[in-house]
Coordinates of C-alpha atoms and ligand atoms in Angstrom, one line a residue:
M1 CA 0.1 0.0 0.1
N2 CA 1.5 3.1 -1.1
K3 CA 0.6 5.9 1.4
E4 CA 1.5 8.7 -1.0
L5 CA -0.2 7.6 -4.2
W6 CA -2.8 10.1 -3.9
K7 CA 0.1 12.6 -4.6
N8 CA 0.8 11.2 -8.1
S9 CA -3.0 10.6 -8.9
I10 CA -5.1 12.3 -11.5
V11 CA -8.7 12.9 -10.7
Y12 CA -11.5 13.2 -12.5
Q13 CA -14.5 14.9 -11.0
I14 CA -18.1 13.3 -12.0
Y15 CA -21.2 15.3 -11.3
P16 CA -23.7 12.3 -11.1
R17 CA -26.8 14.2 -12.1
S18 CA -25.5 15.1 -15.3
Y19 CA -23.1 12.3 -16.3
M20 CA -25.1 9.4 -17.8
D21 CA -28.9 8.3 -17.4
S22 CA -29.4 4.7 -17.4
N23 CA -33.1 4.3 -16.9
Q24 CA -34.4 7.1 -19.0
D25 CA -35.9 9.5 -16.4
G26 CA -33.8 12.5 -17.5
I27 CA -31.3 12.4 -14.4
G28 CA -28.0 10.9 -14.3
D29 CA -27.3 7.8 -12.0
I30 CA -25.0 5.5 -10.6
P31 CA -25.3 2.7 -13.2
G32 CA -25.0 5.3 -15.9
I33 CA -21.5 6.0 -14.3
I34 CA -20.7 2.3 -14.2
Q35 CA -21.6 2.2 -18.0
K36 CA -19.1 4.8 -18.6
L37 CA -16.2 3.4 -16.5
D38 CA -14.2 2.0 -19.4
Y39 CA -14.5 5.6 -20.8
V40 CA -12.8 7.0 -17.7
K41 CA -10.2 4.4 -17.5
D42 CA -9.2 5.0 -21.1
L43 CA -8.9 8.7 -20.1
G44 CA -6.0 7.4 -18.1
V45 CA -7.2 8.8 -14.7
N46 CA -6.9 6.8 -11.6
V47 CA -9.3 8.5 -9.1
I48 CA -12.9 9.6 -9.4
W49 CA -14.1 12.3 -7.0
L50 CA -17.9 11.8 -7.0
S51 CA -20.0 14.8 -6.0
P52 CA -22.8 13.8 -3.5
V53 CA -24.8 10.8 -4.2
Y54 CA -26.4 10.5 -0.7
A55 CA -30.2 10.7 0.1
S56 CA -31.2 14.4 -0.5
P57 CA -34.2 16.5 -1.3
N58 CA -32.0 18.2 -3.9
D59 CA -32.4 21.8 -3.0
D60 CA -28.8 22.3 -3.8
N61 CA -28.3 19.1 -6.0
G62 CA -27.0 16.7 -3.2
Y63 CA -25.1 19.1 -1.2
D64 CA -28.1 19.2 1.2
I65 CA -27.9 15.6 2.7
S66 CA -30.9 14.1 4.4
D67 CA -29.2 10.8 5.2
Y68 CA -25.5 10.2 4.8
L69 CA -25.7 6.4 5.0
S70 CA -28.2 5.8 2.1
I71 CA -28.0 6.5 -1.7
N72 CA -30.4 9.2 -3.4
K73 CA -33.0 7.0 -4.9
E74 CA -32.8 9.0 -8.2
Y75 CA -29.3 7.8 -8.4
G76 CA -29.9 4.1 -7.6
T77 CA -29.4 1.9 -4.5
M78 CA -26.5 1.1 -2.0
E79 CA -26.1 -2.2 -4.3
D80 CA -25.4 0.0 -7.1
M81 CA -22.9 2.1 -5.2
D82 CA -21.1 -1.1 -3.9
L83 CA -20.8 -2.1 -7.4
L84 CA -19.5 1.1 -8.7
I85 CA -16.7 1.1 -6.1
Q86 CA -16.0 -2.6 -7.1
E87 CA -16.0 -2.0 -10.8
A88 CA -14.0 0.9 -10.6
G89 CA -11.6 -0.9 -8.7
L90 CA -11.2 -3.5 -11.2
R91 CA -10.2 -0.9 -13.7
G92 CA -7.6 0.5 -11.3
I93 CA -9.7 3.5 -10.3
R94 CA -10.5 4.5 -6.7
I95 CA -13.3 6.7 -5.7
I96 CA -13.3 9.8 -3.4
M97 CA -16.6 10.9 -2.1
D98 CA -18.0 14.4 -1.1
L99 CA -17.9 14.9 2.8
V100 CA -20.6 17.7 3.3
I101 CA -20.5 18.5 7.2
N102 CA -20.7 22.1 7.4
H103 CA -24.7 21.5 7.2
T104 CA -27.1 18.8 6.6
S105 CA -30.6 19.0 4.6
D106 CA -33.2 20.4 6.9
E107 CA -35.0 17.2 6.0
H108 CA -32.2 15.3 8.0
Q109 CA -33.7 13.4 10.9
W110 CA -31.4 15.3 13.1
F111 CA -32.7 18.4 12.2
I112 CA -36.5 17.3 12.4
E113 CA -35.7 16.2 15.9
S114 CA -33.6 19.3 16.9
Q115 CA -36.7 21.4 16.2
K116 CA -38.0 20.4 19.4
K117 CA -36.3 22.3 22.4
D118 CA -36.0 19.6 24.7
S119 CA -34.7 17.0 22.1
P120 CA -31.2 15.6 22.5
Y121 CA -30.7 16.8 18.9
R122 CA -31.3 20.4 19.7
D123 CA -27.6 21.1 20.0
Y124 CA -26.7 19.6 16.8
Y125 CA -27.6 22.8 15.1
I126 CA -27.1 26.4 16.1
W127 CA -30.5 27.8 17.4
R128 CA -30.9 31.4 18.9
D129 CA -33.8 33.7 20.0
R130 CA -32.7 36.2 17.7
P131 CA -30.6 36.2 14.5
N132 CA -27.3 38.3 14.1
N133 CA -26.3 40.2 11.0
W134 CA -24.5 37.4 9.3
T135 CA -25.2 36.9 5.7
S136 CA -25.3 33.6 3.6
F137 CA -23.2 32.3 0.8
F138 CA -26.3 32.6 -1.6
S139 CA -27.1 36.2 -0.3
G140 CA -29.6 37.3 2.2
S141 CA -29.7 36.6 6.1
A142 CA -27.9 33.5 7.1
W143 CA -30.9 32.8 9.7
D144 CA -34.3 31.5 9.4
K145 CA -37.2 31.2 12.0
L146 CA -38.7 28.0 12.8
G147 CA -41.3 28.2 15.8
D148 CA -40.0 31.0 17.9
S149 CA -36.4 30.4 17.2
Y150 CA -33.8 31.1 14.4
Y151 CA -31.3 28.6 13.0
L152 CA -28.0 29.3 11.4
H153 CA -27.6 28.3 7.6
L154 CA -24.4 29.5 5.7
F155 CA -26.0 28.3 2.5
S156 CA -29.5 27.9 1.6
K157 CA -32.3 27.7 4.3
K158 CA -32.6 24.1 3.5
Q159 CA -29.2 23.6 4.7
P160 CA -28.9 24.2 8.5
D161 CA -25.6 24.6 9.8
L162 CA -24.2 21.6 12.3
N163 CA -22.9 22.9 15.6
W164 CA -19.3 21.8 15.7
N165 CA -18.9 22.8 19.4
N166 CA -21.2 19.8 20.2
P167 CA -18.9 16.6 20.7
K168 CA -22.0 14.3 19.6
V169 CA -21.6 15.8 16.1
M170 CA -18.0 14.7 15.9
E171 CA -18.8 11.4 17.0
E172 CA -21.8 11.0 14.3
I173 CA -19.6 12.3 11.5
Q174 CA -16.7 10.0 12.4
K175 CA -19.1 7.1 12.2
I176 CA -20.3 8.1 8.8
M177 CA -16.6 8.7 7.5
K178 CA -15.7 5.0 8.8
F179 CA -18.9 3.6 7.2
W180 CA -17.7 4.7 3.7
L181 CA -14.1 4.1 4.4
D182 CA -14.9 0.6 5.0
K183 CA -16.5 0.1 2.0
G184 CA -13.2 0.8 0.2
I185 CA -13.4 4.4 -1.0
Y186 CA -10.1 6.2 -1.3
G187 CA -11.1 9.4 0.7
F188 CA -13.1 12.7 0.8
R189 CA -13.2 16.2 -0.8
C190 CA -14.3 18.0 2.2
D191 CA -16.9 20.6 1.2
V192 CA -16.3 24.2 2.5
I193 CA -14.4 22.7 5.2
N194 CA -12.8 25.7 6.5
V195 CA -15.9 27.4 7.7
I196 CA -17.4 24.6 9.8
F197 CA -16.4 26.0 13.2
K198 CA -18.0 29.0 14.5
S199 CA -16.1 30.6 17.1
S200 CA -18.7 33.2 18.1
L201 CA -22.1 34.3 17.1
A202 CA -21.6 38.0 17.6
N203 CA -22.5 40.5 14.9
G204 CA -19.8 40.8 12.2
K205 CA -18.1 43.5 10.5
K206 CA -20.7 44.9 7.8
R207 CA -19.4 43.7 4.4
L208 CA -20.7 43.3 0.8
V209 CA -20.4 39.5 0.9
L210 CA -20.3 37.1 3.9
T211 CA -20.9 39.5 6.7
G212 CA -19.8 37.5 10.0
R213 CA -17.1 35.6 8.1
E214 CA -14.4 36.7 10.6
F215 CA -16.0 34.4 13.1
Y216 CA -16.0 31.2 11.3
H217 CA -13.3 31.4 8.6
S218 CA -10.4 29.1 9.2
Q219 CA -10.6 29.2 13.1
E220 CA -8.3 27.5 15.3
G221 CA -11.5 25.2 16.4
C222 CA -11.6 24.0 12.6
H223 CA -7.9 22.9 12.7
E224 CA -8.6 21.1 15.9
I225 CA -11.6 19.2 14.4
L226 CA -9.3 18.3 11.2
R227 CA -6.6 16.9 13.5
T228 CA -9.1 14.8 15.5
L229 CA -10.8 13.4 12.3
R230 CA -7.3 12.6 11.0
K231 CA -6.1 10.9 14.1
E232 CA -9.4 9.0 14.9
V233 CA -10.4 8.1 11.5
L234 CA -8.3 9.0 8.2
D235 CA -5.0 7.7 9.7
H236 CA -6.3 4.2 9.9
Y237 CA -7.1 4.0 6.3
D238 CA -5.4 4.1 3.0
C239 CA -6.9 7.5 1.8
F240 CA -6.6 11.1 1.2
T241 CA -8.4 14.3 1.7
V242 CA -8.9 17.5 -0.2
G243 CA -10.5 20.3 1.3
E244 CA -12.6 22.9 -0.3
T245 CA -11.5 26.0 1.3
V246 CA -13.0 29.3 0.6
M247 CA -11.0 32.7 0.7
V248 CA -7.7 31.1 1.8
N249 CA -4.4 32.5 0.9
T250 CA -1.4 30.4 0.5
K251 CA -0.4 30.5 4.4
E252 CA -3.7 29.5 5.3
A253 CA -3.7 26.7 2.8
N254 CA -0.5 25.6 4.1
D255 CA -1.7 25.6 7.7
L256 CA -4.2 23.2 6.5
I257 CA -1.9 20.7 4.7
L258 CA 1.7 20.8 5.9
P259 CA 2.4 17.1 6.8
E260 CA 3.2 18.0 10.4
R261 CA 0.0 19.7 10.8
K262 CA -1.8 16.2 10.3
E263 CA -5.1 17.7 9.0
L264 CA -5.9 17.7 5.2
D265 CA -3.6 16.4 2.2
M266 CA -4.3 19.2 0.0
V267 CA -6.9 21.9 -0.6
F268 CA -8.7 23.7 -3.4
G269 CA -7.8 27.3 -3.3
F270 CA -10.0 29.9 -5.1
E271 CA -7.4 32.7 -5.5
H272 CA -6.9 31.7 -9.3
M273 CA -10.9 31.7 -9.7
E274 CA -11.0 35.3 -8.4
T275 CA -8.8 36.6 -11.1
D276 CA -11.5 37.6 -13.5
Q277 CA -13.9 39.3 -11.0
I278 CA -14.3 42.4 -8.9
N279 CA -15.2 41.9 -5.2
N280 CA -17.4 38.6 -6.0
K281 CA -18.1 36.2 -8.6
W282 CA -21.2 37.9 -9.7
F283 CA -19.1 41.0 -11.1
K284 CA -17.0 39.7 -13.9
T285 CA -14.2 41.7 -15.4
K286 CA -12.4 41.0 -18.7
F287 CA -10.2 37.8 -18.2
K288 CA -6.5 39.0 -18.0
P289 CA -4.1 36.2 -18.2
K290 CA -1.3 38.1 -16.4
K291 CA -3.4 37.8 -13.1
L292 CA -4.1 34.2 -13.6
I293 CA -0.5 33.4 -14.2
K294 CA 0.7 35.4 -11.2
V295 CA -1.6 33.7 -8.9
L296 CA -0.8 30.0 -10.2
A297 CA 2.8 30.8 -9.9
K298 CA 2.5 32.1 -6.4
W299 CA 0.6 29.1 -5.2
Q300 CA 3.1 26.9 -7.0
S301 CA 6.0 28.3 -5.1
E302 CA 4.3 28.9 -1.8
V303 CA 2.0 25.9 -1.2
Y304 CA 3.2 22.6 0.0
W305 CA 1.3 20.5 -2.4
N306 CA -1.4 21.9 -4.8
A307 CA -4.7 20.7 -6.0
N308 CA -4.9 21.9 -9.4
Y309 CA -8.2 22.7 -11.2
L310 CA -9.6 25.2 -13.7
S311 CA -13.1 24.2 -13.4
N312 CA -15.7 22.3 -11.4
H313 CA -19.5 21.9 -11.0
D314 CA -19.4 25.5 -9.3
Q315 CA -17.5 27.3 -11.9
P316 CA -18.4 28.4 -15.5
R317 CA -16.5 26.2 -18.1
S318 CA -12.6 26.8 -18.4
V319 CA -12.6 27.0 -22.1
S320 CA -15.4 29.6 -22.0
R321 CA -13.8 31.4 -19.4
F322 CA -9.9 31.2 -19.5
G323 CA -9.9 30.3 -23.4
D324 CA -11.8 31.0 -26.4
D325 CA -15.1 28.8 -27.0
Q326 CA -15.5 30.1 -30.6
K327 CA -12.7 30.3 -33.1
Y328 CA -10.0 28.8 -30.9
R329 CA -12.0 26.2 -28.8
I330 CA -9.7 23.3 -29.7
E331 CA -6.5 25.1 -29.4
S332 CA -7.3 26.9 -26.1
A333 CA -9.0 23.7 -24.4
K334 CA -5.7 21.9 -25.2
M335 CA -3.7 24.7 -23.9
L336 CA -5.4 24.9 -20.8
A337 CA -5.1 21.1 -20.4
T338 CA -1.3 21.4 -20.7
L339 CA -1.5 24.1 -17.9
N340 CA -3.5 22.1 -15.5
L341 CA -1.8 18.9 -16.2
T342 CA 1.8 20.1 -16.0
L343 CA 1.6 22.4 -12.7
K344 CA 3.2 20.7 -9.7
G345 CA 0.3 19.1 -7.7
T346 CA -2.6 16.8 -8.1
P347 CA -4.7 17.5 -11.1
Y348 CA -8.4 17.5 -11.2
I349 CA -10.3 17.3 -14.5
Y350 CA -14.1 18.2 -14.4
Q351 CA -16.4 15.9 -16.6
G352 CA -16.7 17.4 -20.1
E353 CA -13.7 19.5 -19.7
E354 CA -11.7 16.6 -21.4
I355 CA -13.9 17.4 -24.8
G356 CA -13.9 21.0 -24.4
M357 CA -17.6 21.6 -23.3
T358 CA -18.6 25.1 -23.2
N359 CA -20.8 27.2 -20.8
G360 CA -24.5 26.4 -21.3
D361 CA -26.7 28.3 -23.8
F362 CA -29.8 29.1 -21.6
K363 CA -32.2 31.7 -23.0
S364 CA -34.4 32.5 -20.1
L365 CA -34.4 32.4 -16.5
D366 CA -36.8 29.3 -16.0
E367 CA -34.1 27.4 -18.0
Y368 CA -31.7 27.6 -15.1
R369 CA -32.1 25.2 -12.2
D370 CA -29.3 26.3 -9.7
L371 CA -31.0 27.9 -6.5
E372 CA -28.0 30.3 -6.4
T373 CA -28.7 31.6 -9.7
H374 CA -32.1 32.2 -8.8
R375 CA -31.5 33.9 -5.6
I376 CA -28.8 36.3 -7.1
Y377 CA -31.4 37.0 -10.0
A378 CA -33.9 37.9 -7.4
L379 CA -31.3 40.0 -5.5
A380 CA -30.3 42.0 -8.4
K381 CA -33.8 42.7 -9.4
K382 CA -34.4 44.1 -5.9
L383 CA -31.5 46.3 -6.3
K384 CA -33.1 47.6 -9.7
F385 CA -30.3 46.2 -11.9
P386 CA -31.7 46.2 -15.6
K387 CA -33.0 42.9 -17.0
W388 CA -30.3 42.6 -19.6
Y389 CA -27.7 43.2 -17.0
R390 CA -29.3 40.5 -14.6
M391 CA -29.4 38.0 -17.7
K392 CA -25.7 38.9 -18.3
M393 CA -24.7 38.2 -14.9
I394 CA -26.1 34.9 -14.6
R395 CA -25.0 33.9 -18.2
L396 CA -21.5 34.4 -17.3
T397 CA -21.4 33.0 -13.6
S398 CA -24.3 30.6 -13.2
R399 CA -23.1 27.3 -11.9
D400 CA -25.4 25.5 -14.4
N401 CA -22.8 26.6 -16.9
A402 CA -21.0 23.4 -15.7
R403 CA -24.0 21.2 -15.0
T404 CA -25.4 20.7 -18.4
P405 CA -25.5 17.1 -19.3
M406 CA -22.6 15.4 -20.6
Q407 CA -22.4 15.2 -24.4
W408 CA -21.8 11.7 -25.4
N409 CA -22.7 11.8 -29.0
R410 CA -24.3 14.0 -31.7
E411 CA -27.9 13.5 -30.4
G412 CA -26.7 14.1 -26.7
G413 CA -26.6 10.6 -25.7
F414 CA -27.3 11.3 -22.0
S415 CA -31.0 10.3 -22.0
N416 CA -33.9 9.4 -24.2
Q417 CA -35.9 11.8 -21.9
K418 CA -35.8 15.4 -21.6
P419 CA -32.9 16.0 -19.3
W420 CA -33.2 17.6 -15.8
L421 CA -31.1 20.5 -17.2
K422 CA -31.0 21.7 -20.8
M423 CA -28.4 20.1 -23.0
N424 CA -26.1 22.3 -24.8
E425 CA -26.9 22.9 -28.5
N426 CA -23.6 22.2 -29.8
T427 CA -23.6 18.4 -28.9
E428 CA -23.6 17.9 -32.6
K429 CA -20.2 19.6 -32.8
I430 CA -18.8 18.5 -29.4
N431 CA -19.2 15.0 -28.2
V432 CA -17.4 12.1 -26.9
K433 CA -18.0 9.8 -29.7
D434 CA -16.7 11.9 -32.5
S435 CA -13.7 13.0 -30.2
I436 CA -12.8 9.4 -29.7
Q437 CA -12.6 8.8 -33.5
N438 CA -10.6 12.1 -34.2
P439 CA -6.9 11.8 -33.5
L440 CA -6.7 15.5 -33.1
S441 CA -9.3 15.9 -31.0
I442 CA -9.1 17.7 -27.3
L443 CA -9.8 14.2 -25.9
N444 CA -7.0 12.5 -27.5
Y445 CA -4.8 15.2 -26.4
Y446 CA -5.7 14.8 -22.8
K447 CA -5.0 11.1 -23.1
A448 CA -1.8 11.8 -24.6
L449 CA -0.7 14.4 -21.8
I450 CA -2.0 12.1 -19.2
Q451 CA 0.4 9.4 -20.5
I452 CA 3.2 11.7 -20.8
R453 CA 2.7 12.7 -17.2
K454 CA 2.7 9.1 -16.0
D455 CA 5.8 8.3 -17.9
N456 CA 7.7 11.1 -16.6
D457 CA 8.2 11.2 -13.0
V458 CA 9.4 14.9 -13.2
L459 CA 5.9 16.0 -14.1
M460 CA 4.8 14.8 -10.7
N461 CA 7.6 15.4 -8.5
G462 CA 9.9 17.6 -10.0
S463 CA 10.4 21.2 -8.9
F464 CA 8.5 24.1 -10.3
E465 CA 10.5 27.1 -11.7
P466 CA 8.9 29.9 -13.5
L467 CA 10.9 31.1 -16.5
Y468 CA 8.7 33.8 -18.1
M469 CA 5.5 35.1 -17.2
K470 CA 4.9 38.4 -19.2
N471 CA 2.7 39.4 -21.9
G472 CA 0.2 36.7 -21.6
L473 CA 2.9 33.8 -21.8
F474 CA 3.5 31.2 -19.2
I475 CA 6.8 29.4 -19.4
F476 CA 7.9 27.1 -16.6
R477 CA 10.3 24.2 -15.9
R478 CA 9.7 21.2 -13.9
A479 CA 13.0 19.6 -12.9
Q480 CA 14.8 16.9 -10.9
T481 CA 18.3 15.7 -11.0
N482 CA 18.3 13.8 -14.2
Q483 CA 15.3 15.3 -16.0
A484 CA 13.6 18.5 -16.9
I485 CA 10.5 19.3 -18.9
I486 CA 9.5 23.0 -20.0
T487 CA 5.9 23.8 -20.5
V488 CA 5.1 26.8 -23.0
L489 CA 1.7 28.5 -22.7
N490 CA 0.4 31.5 -25.0
L491 CA -2.9 32.2 -23.0
T492 CA -3.8 35.0 -25.5
K493 CA -5.4 34.9 -28.9
K494 CA -2.6 36.9 -30.3
A495 CA 0.5 35.5 -32.0
K496 CA 3.6 36.1 -29.7
K497 CA 7.2 36.1 -30.2
M498 CA 9.1 33.2 -28.2
P499 CA 10.9 35.1 -25.7
I500 CA 13.4 32.5 -24.6
K501 CA 15.4 29.7 -26.2
F502 CA 16.1 26.2 -24.9
N503 CA 17.9 23.0 -26.0
G504 CA 15.5 20.0 -26.3
K505 CA 12.9 18.1 -28.2
K506 CA 9.2 19.0 -28.4
I507 CA 7.1 16.0 -26.8
I508 CA 3.6 17.5 -27.4
S509 CA 2.2 20.4 -29.1
N510 CA -1.4 21.7 -29.7
Y511 CA -0.5 22.8 -33.2
N512 CA 1.4 19.5 -33.7
K513 CA 4.5 21.4 -34.6
E514 CA 7.8 19.5 -34.2
N515 CA 10.3 22.5 -34.5
A516 CA 10.9 23.6 -30.8
S517 CA 12.8 26.8 -32.0
D518 CA 10.0 28.4 -34.1
P519 CA 10.3 32.0 -33.1
I520 CA 6.6 32.6 -33.2
L521 CA 3.9 31.4 -30.7
K522 CA 0.5 31.1 -32.3
P523 CA -2.7 32.1 -30.7
Y524 CA -3.1 29.8 -27.5
E525 CA -0.2 27.6 -28.7
S526 CA 1.3 25.3 -26.0
F527 CA 3.9 22.6 -26.0
L528 CA 6.3 20.7 -23.9
V529 CA 10.0 20.6 -24.5
M530 CA 12.1 17.7 -23.0
E531 CA 15.3 19.4 -22.0
E532 CA 18.7 18.1 -22.6
V533 CA 20.3 17.8 -19.2
Ligands
TEU1 O1 -19.3 25.3 -2.5 C1 -18.9 26.5 -1.6 C2 -18.5 27.6 -2.4 O2 -18.1 28.4 -1.6 C3 -18.9 28.2 -3.6 O3 -18.1 27.6 -4.7 C4 -20.5 28.0 -4.0 O4 -20.5 27.3 -5.1 C5 -21.1 29.3 -4.3 O5 -20.7 29.5 -5.5 C6 -20.9 30.4 -3.2 O6 -21.2 31.5 -3.8 C7 -19.6 24.2 -2.0 C8 -20.1 23.3 -3.2 O7 -19.2 22.7 -4.0 C9 -21.4 23.8 -3.7 O8 -21.8 23.1 -4.7 C10 -22.5 23.7 -2.7 O9 -23.5 24.6 -3.2 C11 -22.0 24.6 -1.3 O10 -20.5 24.3 -1.0 C12 -22.8 24.1 -0.3 O11 -22.7 22.9 0.1
CA2 CA1 -31.8 8.1 -14.3

């Protein structure tokens, strides 16, 4: 058993609701994922991160859990889940699950019980006679009233926050983690893990977003909880954890992952996701490659071990956001793949990214399903933003952009029924089936790149040295004693002069150019050079 195999893993995120519908009800499911395991294996990844499949009323698509020990009926049964773990294992793929422990669903038995003031479950949640001024991630007050008391919810009102000051909560969560680890899963992606501990419920400093956050953001109590979970549970299994950590800087990230801290193994930072926005994600600015490059290089040099990603189920599609989803869709998607897969750290690929799927093409508000999108739209309306602006806001930022059904073939191939969320209209052009057949597809480029990564230890364990970071170009070297690979990326749609020279051979290029010393970089050009050392 290789305790640190996770470091050298390549992770593929599956959002079950949108992956593959096996029983024709328009909703992706676990048997659907099983049908596609050979596809996932062919891609070359060895870990799947499965977004929540637990029982849930689906207010937030499974991030509101009503029973951690059973499977959402829409997705299948526990037998299906066991089979998924087993079938994945047969293909050399292990599964990590989402661990959502900041909150449960309001339909969880604990919360239902906790509504009675004298119940032993009362203290599983955070009840007060009066709300404070905290605001929620989905906008508006973080408190709602039930009976004559208020409960805290940092997310939707159907996601009440657990009370981590209660040792009972700690006990329950440990049981849940063991239940899944005993089934052979490889660890957890820990949802909003750095906000679970509230050190006070005092009024917070008034802010545009997340008033109150100084009382729950990366508190010492959170670090203690993580150390306990590690010692009592995780250390007894062959597994790893990746924390989703909102608003952390590189120091705060290291405080969660340095080996001597014995807390998490790696975290998803958000700083690079903030490089195309002002203040908060609803106000986009034009994407400036320079900022993204700067943040990535900083995390590369300062953070002990990175979890690299350019998209997930909460973010717009990477090619639409950091590339060009029209004229240079193929080139820019390959360039972004080259970036994500050659940085130091563990790369995460989000379903559909490997075929260059684009943002959704929703025409009206009612085509969006995400609760966050609807809440923000309503808030913007209240603030009297004009309609065209509200529509633009959600078009650019809605989480549904990443949640449209997976495009398996020209007709869609996700389901025979109307899918739960509108399928992109470009499935005729962008789909798995055609991508498999076309040797120049984004998909085949991903496969080649993943193979290169596996064949060259330097891409996994070599150092990171930035060589050039101006003008929208990002050139860096990964090196160890006997090997070095240079990544050359043009993140812009303009041709650029190649600013530096090196000795070596091109090993992959998104323009299929073999000559490493070509003085001009084409739009979104990227390639790797095996340096002579
Ligand atoms: O996301 C938490 C988070 O901070 C954001 O990325 C979130 O998507 C939102 O945009 C805040 O404005 C995690 C999950 O990934 C997300 O899907 C859940 O909705 C959320 O936690 C609550 O569990
Ligand atoms: Ca289904």
